[in-house]
Amino acid sequence: MTRTIWFGRIGLLFLVVSAMLSLMSCRGTNLLSKQDEIQIGKEGSAAIEKEYKLDTNPERVALVQEIGQRVLQGMRQTEGKRAPDFPFTFKVLDTKEINAVSLPGGPVYVFRGLMEQVGDDKDMLAAVIAHEVGHIVAHHAAKQISSSILADIAISLGTKGSAQKVASIATSLVMLQYSRDDEYDADRRGILYTHAAGYDPEGLVRFFEKLQKLEKSPMKGLLANLRTHPLTENRILRAKKLIAQLPNRQSPSATPGQ
């Protein structure tokens, strides 16, 4: 009798938490505190830097950090009081893979292969970095992790285990894939931040067009999470529409990125 009641309570709790998971997932609720996100970012950075070697080329490192700081200024100007007070960092990974990664709490990584693809187009690089900053500002990864926490609680209730600690999820962030809506949101924010920082936001369009060409090539450096981005003509058209609506936009030839 006691055992039957115990399993009944566990089943009820499982259903309740599962319902919470469904609701939270739909609403995209962030259950993590600022410190939670910062800690996850630190753990994720440690995992990435164990797998990849940091690029120490002074020119590439200085360029990414310079653009990153300008993008942050643009972000703060755009977001105002909503701008998160995270310890943002900008680093380069010494690998030919074509990718960029952002983690909750502020870390942003640009892969050397991506920098080689954009070449001297600083506006294109700024757009990529601004897009990644947009993911962090919008807490996109944190919201996914929040749903995962609820799922872990639901599972652990049935096994008498404890919920997985937030930081232990960090290793899965390297290949985190965002939803289409999250990507569109990061595009929008990235365009605004790039523009506010004084770069040409058309750099994002040029980057998308370059990725489309790379998708058709047999290159192995294009990582899976970039391949699954919604790189459709519709996404490019959306970006162009947003750019056309920007106020007081400078001509591309007048921007610092050219």
PDB file of C-alpha atoms in Angstrom:
ATOM      1  CA  MET A   1       0.000   0.000   0.000  1.00  0.00           C
ATOM      2  CA  THR A   2       2.749   2.424   0.981  1.00  0.00           C
ATOM      3  CA  ARG A   3       4.724   1.522  -2.144  1.00  0.00           C
ATOM      4  CA  THR A   4       1.630   2.059  -4.324  1.00  0.00           C
ATOM      5  CA  ILE A   5       1.019   5.472  -2.780  1.00  0.00           C
ATOM      6  CA  TRP A   6       4.713   6.434  -3.261  1.00  0.00           C
ATOM      7  CA  PHE A   7       4.638   5.529  -6.956  1.00  0.00           C
ATOM      8  CA  GLY A   8       1.335   7.368  -7.300  1.00  0.00           C
ATOM      9  CA  ARG A   9       2.851  10.542  -5.881  1.00  0.00           C
ATOM     10  CA  ILE A  10       5.901  10.227  -8.094  1.00  0.00           C
ATOM     11  CA  GLY A  11       3.689   9.762 -11.130  1.00  0.00           C
ATOM     12  CA  LEU A  12       1.656  12.820 -10.181  1.00  0.00           C
ATOM     13  CA  LEU A  13       4.790  14.907  -9.688  1.00  0.00           C
ATOM     14  CA  PHE A  14       6.133  13.679 -13.012  1.00  0.00           C
ATOM     15  CA  LEU A  15       2.963  14.803 -14.780  1.00  0.00           C
ATOM     16  CA  VAL A  16       3.024  18.191 -13.040  1.00  0.00           C
ATOM     17  CA  VAL A  17       6.662  18.854 -13.914  1.00  0.00           C
ATOM     18  CA  SER A  18       6.126  17.616 -17.468  1.00  0.00           C
ATOM     19  CA  ALA A  19       3.265  20.074 -17.812  1.00  0.00           C
ATOM     20  CA  MET A  20       5.521  22.825 -16.452  1.00  0.00           C
ATOM     21  CA  LEU A  21       8.172  21.815 -18.978  1.00  0.00           C
ATOM     22  CA  SER A  22       5.699  22.098 -21.832  1.00  0.00           C
ATOM     23  CA  LEU A  23       4.524  25.521 -20.700  1.00  0.00           C
ATOM     24  CA  MET A  24       7.994  26.878 -20.059  1.00  0.00           C
ATOM     25  CA  SER A  25       9.314  25.540 -23.342  1.00  0.00           C
ATOM     26  CA  CYS A  26       6.531  27.225 -25.285  1.00  0.00           C
ATOM     27  CA  ARG A  27       6.952  30.529 -23.525  1.00  0.00           C
ATOM     28  CA  GLY A  28      10.724  30.499 -23.731  1.00  0.00           C
ATOM     29  CA  THR A  29      11.087  31.333 -20.050  1.00  0.00           C
ATOM     30  CA  ASN A  30      14.562  31.854 -18.604  1.00  0.00           C
ATOM     31  CA  LEU A  31      14.789  30.298 -15.135  1.00  0.00           C
ATOM     32  CA  LEU A  32      18.488  31.031 -14.704  1.00  0.00           C
ATOM     33  CA  SER A  33      19.920  33.867 -12.652  1.00  0.00           C
ATOM     34  CA  LYS A  34      22.666  36.150 -13.908  1.00  0.00           C
ATOM     35  CA  GLN A  35      25.216  34.175 -11.885  1.00  0.00           C
ATOM     36  CA  ASP A  36      23.878  30.885 -13.284  1.00  0.00           C
ATOM     37  CA  GLU A  37      24.455  32.113 -16.842  1.00  0.00           C
ATOM     38  CA  ILE A  38      27.927  33.409 -16.007  1.00  0.00           C
ATOM     39  CA  GLN A  39      28.853  30.085 -14.391  1.00  0.00           C
ATOM     40  CA  ILE A  40      27.572  28.125 -17.388  1.00  0.00           C
ATOM     41  CA  GLY A  41      29.613  30.389 -19.652  1.00  0.00           C
ATOM     42  CA  LYS A  42      32.746  29.699 -17.617  1.00  0.00           C
ATOM     43  CA  GLU A  43      32.173  25.940 -17.681  1.00  0.00           C
ATOM     44  CA  GLY A  44      31.427  26.031 -21.395  1.00  0.00           C
ATOM     45  CA  SER A  45      34.560  28.062 -22.080  1.00  0.00           C
ATOM     46  CA  ALA A  46      36.665  25.544 -20.198  1.00  0.00           C
ATOM     47  CA  ALA A  47      35.198  22.725 -22.300  1.00  0.00           C
ATOM     48  CA  ILE A  48      35.801  24.561 -25.569  1.00  0.00           C
ATOM     49  CA  GLU A  49      39.360  25.510 -24.688  1.00  0.00           C
ATOM     50  CA  LYS A  50      40.137  21.896 -23.830  1.00  0.00           C
ATOM     51  CA  GLU A  51      39.037  20.793 -27.281  1.00  0.00           C
ATOM     52  CA  TYR A  52      40.369  23.714 -29.299  1.00  0.00           C
ATOM     53  CA  LYS A  53      43.599  25.659 -29.110  1.00  0.00           C
ATOM     54  CA  LEU A  54      43.305  29.411 -28.693  1.00  0.00           C
ATOM     55  CA  ASP A  55      44.684  31.447 -31.582  1.00  0.00           C
ATOM     56  CA  THR A  56      47.538  33.641 -30.365  1.00  0.00           C
ATOM     57  CA  ASN A  57      48.027  35.535 -33.641  1.00  0.00           C
ATOM     58  CA  PRO A  58      48.155  39.131 -32.334  1.00  0.00           C
ATOM     59  CA  GLU A  59      46.452  40.666 -35.374  1.00  0.00           C
ATOM     60  CA  ARG A  60      43.483  38.288 -35.391  1.00  0.00           C
ATOM     61  CA  VAL A  61      43.071  38.452 -31.622  1.00  0.00           C
ATOM     62  CA  ALA A  62      43.260  42.255 -31.561  1.00  0.00           C
ATOM     63  CA  LEU A  63      40.790  42.543 -34.454  1.00  0.00           C
ATOM     64  CA  VAL A  64      38.164  40.324 -32.835  1.00  0.00           C
ATOM     65  CA  GLN A  65      38.512  42.053 -29.480  1.00  0.00           C
ATOM     66  CA  GLU A  66      38.344  45.518 -31.047  1.00  0.00           C
ATOM     67  CA  ILE A  67      35.234  44.671 -33.054  1.00  0.00           C
ATOM     68  CA  GLY A  68      33.721  42.897 -30.059  1.00  0.00           C
ATOM     69  CA  GLN A  69      34.085  45.942 -27.835  1.00  0.00           C
ATOM     70  CA  ARG A  70      32.573  48.215 -30.478  1.00  0.00           C
ATOM     71  CA  VAL A  71      29.674  45.829 -30.943  1.00  0.00           C
ATOM     72  CA  LEU A  72      29.118  45.901 -27.167  1.00  0.00           C
ATOM     73  CA  GLN A  73      28.942  49.679 -27.291  1.00  0.00           C
ATOM     74  CA  GLY A  74      26.374  49.405 -30.054  1.00  0.00           C
ATOM     75  CA  MET A  75      24.445  46.812 -28.054  1.00  0.00           C
ATOM     76  CA  ARG A  76      24.351  48.989 -24.942  1.00  0.00           C
ATOM     77  CA  GLN A  77      23.289  51.984 -26.977  1.00  0.00           C
ATOM     78  CA  THR A  78      20.502  49.935 -28.555  1.00  0.00           C
ATOM     79  CA  GLU A  79      19.291  48.051 -25.476  1.00  0.00           C
ATOM     80  CA  GLY A  80      19.691  50.826 -22.926  1.00  0.00           C
ATOM     81  CA  LYS A  81      18.654  49.661 -19.452  1.00  0.00           C
ATOM     82  CA  ARG A  82      17.848  46.212 -20.829  1.00  0.00           C
ATOM     83  CA  ALA A  83      21.508  45.566 -21.682  1.00  0.00           C
ATOM     84  CA  PRO A  84      22.809  42.663 -19.561  1.00  0.00           C
ATOM     85  CA  ASP A  85      25.769  43.271 -17.293  1.00  0.00           C
ATOM     86  CA  PHE A  86      27.740  40.227 -18.371  1.00  0.00           C
ATOM     87  CA  PRO A  87      31.561  39.866 -18.459  1.00  0.00           C
ATOM     88  CA  PHE A  88      31.737  39.551 -22.271  1.00  0.00           C
ATOM     89  CA  THR A  89      34.899  38.059 -23.757  1.00  0.00           C
ATOM     90  CA  PHE A  90      35.958  37.680 -27.388  1.00  0.00           C
ATOM     91  CA  LYS A  91      38.483  35.021 -28.395  1.00  0.00           C
ATOM     92  CA  VAL A  92      39.719  33.284 -31.546  1.00  0.00           C
ATOM     93  CA  LEU A  93      40.040  29.503 -31.847  1.00  0.00           C
ATOM     94  CA  ASP A  94      42.943  28.205 -33.913  1.00  0.00           C
ATOM     95  CA  THR A  95      41.048  25.845 -36.206  1.00  0.00           C
ATOM     96  CA  LYS A  96      40.107  25.867 -39.885  1.00  0.00           C
ATOM     97  CA  GLU A  97      36.479  25.126 -39.073  1.00  0.00           C
ATOM     98  CA  ILE A  98      34.066  27.833 -40.183  1.00  0.00           C
ATOM     99  CA  ASN A  99      32.045  28.720 -37.141  1.00  0.00           C
ATOM    100  CA  ALA A 100      31.334  31.130 -34.294  1.00  0.00           C
ATOM    101  CA  VAL A 101      30.040  30.194 -30.841  1.00  0.00           C
ATOM    102  CA  SER A 102      28.461  32.184 -28.025  1.00  0.00           C
ATOM    103  CA  LEU A 103      27.724  30.962 -24.511  1.00  0.00           C
ATOM    104  CA  PRO A 104      25.446  32.277 -21.766  1.00  0.00           C
ATOM    105  CA  GLY A 105      27.037  34.938 -19.609  1.00  0.00           C
ATOM    106  CA  GLY A 106      29.239  36.545 -22.259  1.00  0.00           C
ATOM    107  CA  PRO A 107      31.873  34.300 -23.936  1.00  0.00           C
ATOM    108  CA  VAL A 108      32.102  34.634 -27.718  1.00  0.00           C
ATOM    109  CA  TYR A 109      34.446  32.540 -29.873  1.00  0.00           C
ATOM    110  CA  VAL A 110      35.281  33.118 -33.540  1.00  0.00           C
ATOM    111  CA  PHE A 111      36.977  30.281 -35.403  1.00  0.00           C
ATOM    112  CA  ARG A 112      40.038  31.103 -37.499  1.00  0.00           C
ATOM    113  CA  GLY A 113      38.454  29.395 -40.506  1.00  0.00           C
ATOM    114  CA  LEU A 114      35.586  31.864 -40.405  1.00  0.00           C
ATOM    115  CA  MET A 115      37.979  34.814 -40.215  1.00  0.00           C
ATOM    116  CA  GLU A 116      39.826  33.497 -43.251  1.00  0.00           C
ATOM    117  CA  GLN A 117      36.538  33.290 -45.137  1.00  0.00           C
ATOM    118  CA  VAL A 118      35.489  36.884 -44.374  1.00  0.00           C
ATOM    119  CA  GLY A 119      38.975  38.177 -45.196  1.00  0.00           C
ATOM    120  CA  ASP A 120      39.347  41.948 -44.910  1.00  0.00           C
ATOM    121  CA  ASP A 121      35.607  42.564 -44.677  1.00  0.00           C
ATOM    122  CA  LYS A 122      35.389  43.907 -41.127  1.00  0.00           C
ATOM    123  CA  ASP A 123      31.689  44.620 -41.533  1.00  0.00           C
ATOM    124  CA  MET A 124      31.044  40.939 -42.220  1.00  0.00           C
ATOM    125  CA  LEU A 125      33.026  39.900 -39.151  1.00  0.00           C
ATOM    126  CA  ALA A 126      31.258  42.540 -37.039  1.00  0.00           C
ATOM    127  CA  ALA A 127      27.891  41.190 -38.182  1.00  0.00           C
ATOM    128  CA  VAL A 128      28.818  37.652 -37.126  1.00  0.00           C
ATOM    129  CA  ILE A 129      30.029  38.813 -33.713  1.00  0.00           C
ATOM    130  CA  ALA A 130      26.944  41.018 -33.251  1.00  0.00           C
ATOM    131  CA  HIS A 131      24.714  38.061 -34.126  1.00  0.00           C
ATOM    132  CA  GLU A 132      26.384  35.970 -31.413  1.00  0.00           C
ATOM    133  CA  VAL A 133      26.071  38.816 -28.907  1.00  0.00           C
ATOM    134  CA  GLY A 134      22.386  38.960 -29.837  1.00  0.00           C
ATOM    135  CA  HIS A 135      21.969  35.319 -28.769  1.00  0.00           C
ATOM    136  CA  ILE A 136      23.534  36.139 -25.387  1.00  0.00           C
ATOM    137  CA  VAL A 137      21.482  39.291 -24.815  1.00  0.00           C
ATOM    138  CA  ALA A 138      18.240  37.463 -25.661  1.00  0.00           C
ATOM    139  CA  HIS A 139      19.188  34.560 -23.332  1.00  0.00           C
ATOM    140  CA  HIS A 140      18.424  32.071 -26.108  1.00  0.00           C
ATOM    141  CA  ALA A 141      20.704  29.332 -24.740  1.00  0.00           C
ATOM    142  CA  ALA A 142      19.638  30.030 -21.166  1.00  0.00           C
ATOM    143  CA  LYS A 143      16.005  29.463 -22.115  1.00  0.00           C
ATOM    144  CA  GLN A 144      16.853  26.114 -23.696  1.00  0.00           C
ATOM    145  CA  ILE A 145      18.780  25.124 -20.595  1.00  0.00           C
ATOM    146  CA  SER A 146      15.846  26.150 -18.398  1.00  0.00           C
ATOM    147  CA  SER A 147      13.675  23.626 -20.198  1.00  0.00           C
ATOM    148  CA  SER A 148      16.388  20.997 -19.802  1.00  0.00           C
ATOM    149  CA  ILE A 149      16.480  21.607 -16.050  1.00  0.00           C
ATOM    150  CA  LEU A 150      12.765  20.934 -15.816  1.00  0.00           C
ATOM    151  CA  ALA A 151      13.173  17.749 -17.843  1.00  0.00           C
ATOM    152  CA  ASP A 152      15.983  16.580 -15.565  1.00  0.00           C
ATOM    153  CA  ILE A 153      13.808  17.218 -12.500  1.00  0.00           C
ATOM    154  CA  ALA A 154      10.973  15.187 -14.001  1.00  0.00           C
ATOM    155  CA  ILE A 155      13.284  12.255 -14.778  1.00  0.00           C
ATOM    156  CA  SER A 156      15.087  12.372 -11.427  1.00  0.00           C
ATOM    157  CA  LEU A 157      11.798  12.238  -9.508  1.00  0.00           C
ATOM    158  CA  GLY A 158      11.188   8.739 -10.817  1.00  0.00           C
ATOM    159  CA  THR A 159      14.683   7.535  -9.891  1.00  0.00           C
ATOM    160  CA  LYS A 160      15.079   9.296  -6.538  1.00  0.00           C
ATOM    161  CA  GLY A 161      18.036  11.150  -8.059  1.00  0.00           C
ATOM    162  CA  SER A 162      18.864  14.843  -7.710  1.00  0.00           C
ATOM    163  CA  ALA A 163      18.464  17.323 -10.540  1.00  0.00           C
ATOM    164  CA  GLN A 164      21.536  17.808 -12.714  1.00  0.00           C
ATOM    165  CA  LYS A 165      23.499  20.900 -11.772  1.00  0.00           C
ATOM    166  CA  VAL A 166      23.232  23.779 -14.168  1.00  0.00           C
ATOM    167  CA  ALA A 167      26.963  23.941 -14.859  1.00  0.00           C
ATOM    168  CA  SER A 168      27.146  20.287 -15.931  1.00  0.00           C
ATOM    169  CA  ILE A 169      25.046  21.067 -19.019  1.00  0.00           C
ATOM    170  CA  ALA A 170      27.730  23.410 -20.325  1.00  0.00           C
ATOM    171  CA  THR A 171      29.614  20.832 -22.407  1.00  0.00           C
ATOM    172  CA  SER A 172      26.601  20.472 -24.720  1.00  0.00           C
ATOM    173  CA  LEU A 173      26.739  24.173 -25.586  1.00  0.00           C
ATOM    174  CA  VAL A 174      29.553  23.827 -28.114  1.00  0.00           C
ATOM    175  CA  MET A 175      27.165  22.464 -30.744  1.00  0.00           C
ATOM    176  CA  LEU A 176      23.993  24.136 -29.507  1.00  0.00           C
ATOM    177  CA  GLN A 177      21.435  24.650 -32.249  1.00  0.00           C
ATOM    178  CA  TYR A 178      18.912  27.461 -32.037  1.00  0.00           C
ATOM    179  CA  SER A 179      15.364  27.553 -33.291  1.00  0.00           C
ATOM    180  CA  ARG A 180      14.442  29.472 -36.423  1.00  0.00           C
ATOM    181  CA  ASP A 181      12.792  32.188 -34.324  1.00  0.00           C
ATOM    182  CA  ASP A 182      15.916  32.535 -32.173  1.00  0.00           C
ATOM    183  CA  GLU A 183      18.053  32.897 -35.284  1.00  0.00           C
ATOM    184  CA  TYR A 184      15.754  35.571 -36.686  1.00  0.00           C
ATOM    185  CA  ASP A 185      15.854  37.399 -33.353  1.00  0.00           C
ATOM    186  CA  ALA A 186      19.662  37.253 -33.248  1.00  0.00           C
ATOM    187  CA  ASP A 187      19.748  38.527 -36.849  1.00  0.00           C
ATOM    188  CA  ARG A 188      17.566  41.489 -35.895  1.00  0.00           C
ATOM    189  CA  ARG A 189      19.587  42.337 -32.817  1.00  0.00           C
ATOM    190  CA  GLY A 190      22.856  41.855 -34.677  1.00  0.00           C
ATOM    191  CA  ILE A 191      21.782  44.283 -37.396  1.00  0.00           C
ATOM    192  CA  LEU A 192      20.861  46.911 -34.805  1.00  0.00           C
ATOM    193  CA  TYR A 193      24.099  46.464 -32.836  1.00  0.00           C
ATOM    194  CA  THR A 194      26.248  46.500 -35.971  1.00  0.00           C
ATOM    195  CA  HIS A 195      24.596  49.684 -37.193  1.00  0.00           C
ATOM    196  CA  ALA A 196      24.887  51.395 -33.803  1.00  0.00           C
ATOM    197  CA  ALA A 197      28.586  50.422 -33.656  1.00  0.00           C
ATOM    198  CA  GLY A 198      29.247  52.200 -36.963  1.00  0.00           C
ATOM    199  CA  TYR A 199      29.684  49.140 -39.164  1.00  0.00           C
ATOM    200  CA  ASP A 200      27.773  48.395 -42.344  1.00  0.00           C
ATOM    201  CA  PRO A 201      24.942  45.983 -41.420  1.00  0.00           C
ATOM    202  CA  GLU A 202      24.955  44.724 -45.022  1.00  0.00           C
ATOM    203  CA  GLY A 203      27.880  42.648 -43.804  1.00  0.00           C
ATOM    204  CA  LEU A 204      25.339  40.185 -42.408  1.00  0.00           C
ATOM    205  CA  VAL A 205      23.754  39.752 -45.840  1.00  0.00           C
ATOM    206  CA  ARG A 206      27.152  39.209 -47.431  1.00  0.00           C
ATOM    207  CA  PHE A 207      27.970  36.614 -44.785  1.00  0.00           C
ATOM    208  CA  PHE A 208      24.721  34.731 -45.428  1.00  0.00           C
ATOM    209  CA  GLU A 209      25.394  34.751 -49.158  1.00  0.00           C
ATOM    210  CA  LYS A 210      28.898  33.407 -48.547  1.00  0.00           C
ATOM    211  CA  LEU A 211      27.518  30.621 -46.355  1.00  0.00           C
ATOM    212  CA  GLN A 212      25.013  29.681 -49.037  1.00  0.00           C
ATOM    213  CA  LYS A 213      27.881  29.211 -51.479  1.00  0.00           C
ATOM    214  CA  LEU A 214      29.847  27.184 -48.929  1.00  0.00           C
ATOM    215  CA  GLU A 215      26.862  24.916 -48.318  1.00  0.00           C
ATOM    216  CA  LYS A 216      26.949  23.943 -51.986  1.00  0.00           C
ATOM    217  CA  SER A 217      30.650  23.140 -51.823  1.00  0.00           C
ATOM    218  CA  PRO A 218      32.222  19.929 -50.446  1.00  0.00           C
ATOM    219  CA  MET A 219      34.043  21.860 -47.703  1.00  0.00           C
ATOM    220  CA  LYS A 220      34.363  19.923 -44.456  1.00  0.00           C
ATOM    221  CA  GLY A 221      35.059  22.959 -42.311  1.00  0.00           C
ATOM    222  CA  LEU A 222      31.453  24.138 -42.201  1.00  0.00           C
ATOM    223  CA  LEU A 223      30.161  22.772 -38.916  1.00  0.00           C
ATOM    224  CA  ALA A 224      26.798  21.080 -38.500  1.00  0.00           C
ATOM    225  CA  ASN A 225      25.273  23.873 -36.452  1.00  0.00           C
ATOM    226  CA  LEU A 226      25.991  26.366 -39.230  1.00  0.00           C
ATOM    227  CA  ARG A 227      24.538  23.992 -41.824  1.00  0.00           C
ATOM    228  CA  THR A 228      21.267  23.859 -39.896  1.00  0.00           C
ATOM    229  CA  HIS A 229      20.873  27.606 -39.640  1.00  0.00           C
ATOM    230  CA  PRO A 230      17.813  28.762 -41.644  1.00  0.00           C
ATOM    231  CA  LEU A 231      19.960  30.123 -44.473  1.00  0.00           C
ATOM    232  CA  THR A 232      17.074  30.661 -46.831  1.00  0.00           C
ATOM    233  CA  GLU A 233      16.403  33.413 -49.291  1.00  0.00           C
ATOM    234  CA  ASN A 234      13.643  34.494 -46.949  1.00  0.00           C
ATOM    235  CA  ARG A 235      16.157  35.070 -44.162  1.00  0.00           C
ATOM    236  CA  ILE A 236      18.288  37.236 -46.424  1.00  0.00           C
ATOM    237  CA  LEU A 237      15.233  39.185 -47.546  1.00  0.00           C
ATOM    238  CA  ARG A 238      14.227  39.734 -43.927  1.00  0.00           C
ATOM    239  CA  ALA A 239      17.681  41.077 -43.130  1.00  0.00           C
ATOM    240  CA  LYS A 240      17.618  43.420 -46.119  1.00  0.00           C
ATOM    241  CA  LYS A 241      14.201  44.716 -45.073  1.00  0.00           C
ATOM    242  CA  LEU A 242      15.412  45.447 -41.538  1.00  0.00           C
ATOM    243  CA  ILE A 243      18.531  47.174 -42.844  1.00  0.00           C
ATOM    244  CA  ALA A 244      16.460  49.374 -45.152  1.00  0.00           C
ATOM    245  CA  GLN A 245      14.451  50.559 -42.149  1.00  0.00           C
ATOM    246  CA  LEU A 246      17.473  51.676 -40.138  1.00  0.00           C
ATOM    247  CA  PRO A 247      17.506  55.423 -39.338  1.00  0.00           C
ATOM    248  CA  ASN A 248      20.360  57.716 -40.369  1.00  0.00           C
ATOM    249  CA  ARG A 249      22.181  54.932 -42.114  1.00  0.00           C
ATOM    250  CA  GLN A 250      25.594  55.821 -43.554  1.00  0.00           C
ATOM    251  CA  SER A 251      26.601  54.688 -46.987  1.00  0.00           C
ATOM    252  CA  PRO A 252      28.806  51.582 -46.900  1.00  0.00           C
ATOM    253  CA  SER A 253      31.818  53.502 -48.215  1.00  0.00           C
ATOM    254  CA  ALA A 254      31.650  55.837 -45.225  1.00  0.00           C
ATOM    255  CA  THR A 255      31.640  53.162 -42.541  1.00  0.00           C
ATOM    256  CA  PRO A 256      34.745  52.205 -40.532  1.00  0.00           C
ATOM    257  CA  GLY A 257      34.427  48.580 -41.582  1.00  0.00           C
ATOM    258  CA  GLN A 258      35.306  49.214 -45.213  1.00  0.00           C
TER     259      GLN A 258
END
